[in-house]
Short mmCIF file of C-alpha atoms in Angstrom, two decimals:
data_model
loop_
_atom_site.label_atom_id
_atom_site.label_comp_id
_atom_site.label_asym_id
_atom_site.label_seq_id
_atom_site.Cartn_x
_atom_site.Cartn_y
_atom_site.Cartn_z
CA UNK A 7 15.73 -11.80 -13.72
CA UNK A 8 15.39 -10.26 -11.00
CA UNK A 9 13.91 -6.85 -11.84
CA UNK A 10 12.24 -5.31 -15.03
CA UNK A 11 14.45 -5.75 -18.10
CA UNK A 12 14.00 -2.72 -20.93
CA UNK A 13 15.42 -3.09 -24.39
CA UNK A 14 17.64 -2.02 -26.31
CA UNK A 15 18.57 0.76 -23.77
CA UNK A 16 19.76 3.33 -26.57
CA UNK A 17 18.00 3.31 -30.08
CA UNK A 18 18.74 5.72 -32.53
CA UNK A 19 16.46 5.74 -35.36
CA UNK A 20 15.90 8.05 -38.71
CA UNK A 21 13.01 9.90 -39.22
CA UNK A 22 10.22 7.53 -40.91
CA UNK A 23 11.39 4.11 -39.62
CA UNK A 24 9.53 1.98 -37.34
CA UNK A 25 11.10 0.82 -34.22
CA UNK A 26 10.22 -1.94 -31.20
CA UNK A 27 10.84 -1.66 -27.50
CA UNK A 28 10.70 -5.27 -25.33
CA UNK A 29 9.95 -5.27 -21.70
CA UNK A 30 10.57 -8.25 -19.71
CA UNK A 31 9.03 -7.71 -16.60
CA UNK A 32 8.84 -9.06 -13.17
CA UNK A 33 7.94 -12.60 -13.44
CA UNK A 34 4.26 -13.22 -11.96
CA UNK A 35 3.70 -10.02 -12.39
CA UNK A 36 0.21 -9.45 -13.92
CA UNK A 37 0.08 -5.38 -14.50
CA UNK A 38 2.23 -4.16 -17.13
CA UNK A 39 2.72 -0.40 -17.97
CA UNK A 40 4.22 1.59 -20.42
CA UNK A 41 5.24 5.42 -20.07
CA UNK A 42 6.92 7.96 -21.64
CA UNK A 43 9.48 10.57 -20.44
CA UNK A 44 10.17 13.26 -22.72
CA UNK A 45 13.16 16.07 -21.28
CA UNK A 46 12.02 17.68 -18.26
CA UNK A 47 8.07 16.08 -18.41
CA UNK A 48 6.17 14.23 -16.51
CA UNK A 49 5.27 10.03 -17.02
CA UNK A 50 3.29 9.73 -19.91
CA UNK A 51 0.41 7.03 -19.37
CA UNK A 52 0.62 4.95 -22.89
CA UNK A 53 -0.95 1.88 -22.41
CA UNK A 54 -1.59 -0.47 -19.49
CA UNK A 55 -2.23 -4.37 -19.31
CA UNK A 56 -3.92 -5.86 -16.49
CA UNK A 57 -4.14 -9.92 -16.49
CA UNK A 58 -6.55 -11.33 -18.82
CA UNK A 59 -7.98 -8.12 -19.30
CA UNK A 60 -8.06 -5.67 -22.89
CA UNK A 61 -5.49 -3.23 -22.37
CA UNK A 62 -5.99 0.29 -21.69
CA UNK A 63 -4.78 2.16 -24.63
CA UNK A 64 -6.32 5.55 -24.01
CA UNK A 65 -2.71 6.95 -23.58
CA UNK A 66 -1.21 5.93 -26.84
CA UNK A 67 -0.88 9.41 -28.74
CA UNK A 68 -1.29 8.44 -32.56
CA UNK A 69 -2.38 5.24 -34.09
CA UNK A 70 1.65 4.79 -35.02
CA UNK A 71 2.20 3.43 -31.27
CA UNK A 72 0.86 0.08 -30.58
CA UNK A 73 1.75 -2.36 -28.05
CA UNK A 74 1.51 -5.94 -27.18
CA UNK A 75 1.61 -8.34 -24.05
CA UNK A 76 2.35 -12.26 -25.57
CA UNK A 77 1.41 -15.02 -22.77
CA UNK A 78 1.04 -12.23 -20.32
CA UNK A 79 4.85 -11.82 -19.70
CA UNK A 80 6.90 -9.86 -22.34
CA UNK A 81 5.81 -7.06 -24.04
CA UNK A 82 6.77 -5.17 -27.07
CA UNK A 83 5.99 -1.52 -27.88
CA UNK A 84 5.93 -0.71 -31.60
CA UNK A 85 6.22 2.71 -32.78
CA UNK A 86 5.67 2.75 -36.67
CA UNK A 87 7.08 5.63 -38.87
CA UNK A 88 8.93 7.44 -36.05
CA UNK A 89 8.93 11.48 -35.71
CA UNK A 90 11.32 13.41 -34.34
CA UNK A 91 9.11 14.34 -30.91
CA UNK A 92 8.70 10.60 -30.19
CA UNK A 93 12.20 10.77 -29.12
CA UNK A 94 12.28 11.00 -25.35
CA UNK A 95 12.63 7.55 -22.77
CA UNK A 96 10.24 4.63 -22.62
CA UNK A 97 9.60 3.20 -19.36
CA UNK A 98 7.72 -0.02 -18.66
CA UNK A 99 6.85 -0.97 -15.36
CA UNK A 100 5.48 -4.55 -13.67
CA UNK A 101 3.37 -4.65 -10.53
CA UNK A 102 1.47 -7.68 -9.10
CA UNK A 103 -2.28 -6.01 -8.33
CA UNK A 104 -5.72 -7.98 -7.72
CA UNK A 105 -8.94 -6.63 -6.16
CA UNK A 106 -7.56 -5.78 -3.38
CA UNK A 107 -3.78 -5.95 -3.55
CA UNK A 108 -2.38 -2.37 -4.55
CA UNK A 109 0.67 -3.36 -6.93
CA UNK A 110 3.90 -1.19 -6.42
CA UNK A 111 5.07 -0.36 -9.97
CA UNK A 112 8.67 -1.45 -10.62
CA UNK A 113 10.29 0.37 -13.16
CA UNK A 114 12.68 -0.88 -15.45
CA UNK A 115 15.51 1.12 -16.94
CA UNK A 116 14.41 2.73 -19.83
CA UNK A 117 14.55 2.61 -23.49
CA UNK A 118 16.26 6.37 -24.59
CA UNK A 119 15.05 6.56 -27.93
CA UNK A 120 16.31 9.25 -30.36
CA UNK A 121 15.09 9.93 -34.25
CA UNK A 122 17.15 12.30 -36.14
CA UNK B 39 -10.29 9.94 -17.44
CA UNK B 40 -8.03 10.43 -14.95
CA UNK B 41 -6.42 13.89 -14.81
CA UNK B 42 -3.61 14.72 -12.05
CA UNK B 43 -2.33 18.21 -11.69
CA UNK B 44 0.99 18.63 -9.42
CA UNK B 45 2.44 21.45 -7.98
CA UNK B 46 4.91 23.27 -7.64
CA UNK B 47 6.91 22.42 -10.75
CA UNK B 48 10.58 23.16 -8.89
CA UNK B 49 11.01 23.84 -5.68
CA UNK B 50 14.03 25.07 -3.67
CA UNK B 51 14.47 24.43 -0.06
CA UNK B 52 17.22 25.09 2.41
CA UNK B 53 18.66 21.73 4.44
CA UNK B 54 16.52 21.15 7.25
CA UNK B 55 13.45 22.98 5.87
CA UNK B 56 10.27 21.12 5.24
CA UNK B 57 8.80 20.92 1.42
CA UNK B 58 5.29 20.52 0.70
CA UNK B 59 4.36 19.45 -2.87
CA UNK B 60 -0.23 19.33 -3.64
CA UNK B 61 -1.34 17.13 -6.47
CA UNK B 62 -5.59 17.76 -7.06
CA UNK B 63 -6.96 15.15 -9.38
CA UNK B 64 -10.03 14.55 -10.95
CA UNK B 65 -11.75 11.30 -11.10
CA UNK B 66 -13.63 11.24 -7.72
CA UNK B 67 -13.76 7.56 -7.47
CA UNK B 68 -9.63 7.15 -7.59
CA UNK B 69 -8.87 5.17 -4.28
CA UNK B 70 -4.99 4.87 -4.27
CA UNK B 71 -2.16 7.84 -4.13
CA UNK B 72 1.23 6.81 -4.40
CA UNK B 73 4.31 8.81 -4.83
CA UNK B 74 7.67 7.85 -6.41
CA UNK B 75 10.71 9.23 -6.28
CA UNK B 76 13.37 9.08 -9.87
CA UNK B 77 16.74 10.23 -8.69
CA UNK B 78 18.77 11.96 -11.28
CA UNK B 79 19.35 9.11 -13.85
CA UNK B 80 17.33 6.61 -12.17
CA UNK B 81 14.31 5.14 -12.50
CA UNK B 82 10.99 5.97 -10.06
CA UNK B 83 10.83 4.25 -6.87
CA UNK B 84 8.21 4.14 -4.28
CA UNK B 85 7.95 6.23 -1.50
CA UNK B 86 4.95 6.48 0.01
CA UNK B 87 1.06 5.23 -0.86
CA UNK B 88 -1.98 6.24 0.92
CA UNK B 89 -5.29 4.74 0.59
CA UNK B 90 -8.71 6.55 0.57
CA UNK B 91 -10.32 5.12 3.33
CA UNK B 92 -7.16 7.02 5.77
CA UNK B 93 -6.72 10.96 5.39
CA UNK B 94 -3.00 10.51 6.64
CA UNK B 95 -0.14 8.39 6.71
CA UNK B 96 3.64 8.70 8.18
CA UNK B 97 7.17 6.88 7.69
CA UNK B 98 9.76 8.96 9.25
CA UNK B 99 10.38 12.28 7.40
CA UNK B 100 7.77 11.69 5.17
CA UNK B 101 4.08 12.34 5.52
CA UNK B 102 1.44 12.35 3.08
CA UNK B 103 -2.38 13.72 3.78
CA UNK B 104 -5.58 13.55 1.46
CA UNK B 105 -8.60 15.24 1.62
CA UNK B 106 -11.18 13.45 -0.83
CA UNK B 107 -13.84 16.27 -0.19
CA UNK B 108 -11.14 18.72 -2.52
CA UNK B 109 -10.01 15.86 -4.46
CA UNK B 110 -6.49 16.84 -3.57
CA UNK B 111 -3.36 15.05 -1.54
CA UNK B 112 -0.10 16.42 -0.80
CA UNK B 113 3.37 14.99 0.32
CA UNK B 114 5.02 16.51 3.21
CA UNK B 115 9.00 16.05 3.94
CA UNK B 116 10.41 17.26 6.91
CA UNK B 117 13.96 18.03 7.84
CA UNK B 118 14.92 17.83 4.11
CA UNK B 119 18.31 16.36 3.33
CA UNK B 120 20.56 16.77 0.57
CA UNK B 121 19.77 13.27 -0.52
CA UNK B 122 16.09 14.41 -0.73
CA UNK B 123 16.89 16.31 -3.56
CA UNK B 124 14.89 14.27 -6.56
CA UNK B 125 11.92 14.56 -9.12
CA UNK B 126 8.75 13.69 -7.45
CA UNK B 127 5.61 12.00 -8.94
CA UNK B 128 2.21 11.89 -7.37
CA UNK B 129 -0.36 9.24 -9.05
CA UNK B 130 -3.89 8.24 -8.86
CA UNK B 131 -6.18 5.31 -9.65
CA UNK B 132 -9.07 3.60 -8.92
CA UNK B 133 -7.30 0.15 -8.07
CA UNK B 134 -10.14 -2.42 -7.37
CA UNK B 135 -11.91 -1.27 -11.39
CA UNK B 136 -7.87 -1.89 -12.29
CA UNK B 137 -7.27 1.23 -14.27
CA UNK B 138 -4.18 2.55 -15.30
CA UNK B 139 -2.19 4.38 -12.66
CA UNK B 140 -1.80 8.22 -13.64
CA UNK B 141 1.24 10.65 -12.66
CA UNK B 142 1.07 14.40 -12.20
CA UNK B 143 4.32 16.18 -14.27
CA UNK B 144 6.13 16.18 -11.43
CA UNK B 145 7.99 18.40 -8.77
CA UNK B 146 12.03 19.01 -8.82
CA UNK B 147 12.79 19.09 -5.37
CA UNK B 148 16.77 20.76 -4.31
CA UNK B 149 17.57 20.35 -0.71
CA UNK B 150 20.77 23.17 -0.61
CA UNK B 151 23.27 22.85 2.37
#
């Protein structure tokens, strides 16, 4: 496709299941990020893949989230045993970045995800 | 790691005013400051990136400066529009180690007519 591709773009969950978030991003695209947007905050670092590279996980906030990057393209986000504050929207975003090349991020849509 | 403070949080301008939103971060060897733009129910986009070998950069309305001494850059609008009424993200990174790109919380920006 032609941009970032987020799904499913609405999940609503129960309190205790584990849910998974795919990003399709940009093809050639060799950064891959994943943030999260609670109501009225910020962008949340979670994790960050980089080429060939181990991911950057320093922004994952329990050991419930977890996140993988197969063959370098898609990636799936994996949040295990959901709580009610993980609800909030999870972006991913794909930019093409080297040594010197300074990626732009482009941002998909968003996964909204709520747990009641 | 990387820590990027923003401010102001909201910020309320008359059309035609200029807005000035500071973001100070921490890490001194982050080399690239971008800032996006997320319109209400859209994702970021974009704006404007500045690099930390330049202390400014223009494109049209929009300006931003750094000063690496203070570890702090700010994004300057001029002749705000209604349209220029948006969340705003600064970021930081040190791009050639390829870490993670880190935003600030963010400013609310409302341009009134």
């Amino acid at each position: 496709g032609a941009g970032v591709s987020q799904s499913p773009s609405n999940k609503v969950t129960e309190k205790g299941k584990d849910v998974e978030l795919r990003c399709d991003p940009i093809s050639g695209h060799t950064a891959l990020y994943w943030y999260r947007q609670s109501l009225g905050q910020g962008l949340e670092f979670l994790i960050y893949f980089q080429g060939n590279s181990a991911p950057d996980k320093s922004g994952l906030p329990s050991d419930r989230f977890s996140a993988e990057r197969t063959g370098g393209s898609v990636s799936t986000l994996t949040i295990q045993r959901t709580q009610q504050e993980d609800s909030a929207v999870y972006l991913c975003a794909s930019s093409f970045e080297g040594r010197i090349i300074t990626g732009e991020l482009f941002f998909g849509e968003g996964s909204r995800l709520t747990v009641l | 790691g990387e820590n990027v403070e923003q401010h102001p949080s909201t910020l309320s301008v008359q059309e035609g005013d200029s807005a000035v939103i500071k973001c100070t971060y921490s890490d001194s060897a982050s080399n690239y400051f971008p800032w996006y733009k997320q319109e209400l129910g859209k994702r970021p986009q974009l704006i404007i990136d500045i690099r930390s070998n330049v202390g400014e950069k223009k494109d049209q309305r929009i300006a931003v400066t750094l000063n690496k001494t203070a570890k702090h850059f700010s994004l300057h609008i001029t002749e705000t529009q209604p349209e220029d009424s948006a969340v705003y993200f600064c970021a930081a990174s040190i791009r050639q180690a390829g870490t993670a790109l880190i935003f600030g919380k963010g400013t609310t920006l409302s341009v009134s007519s």
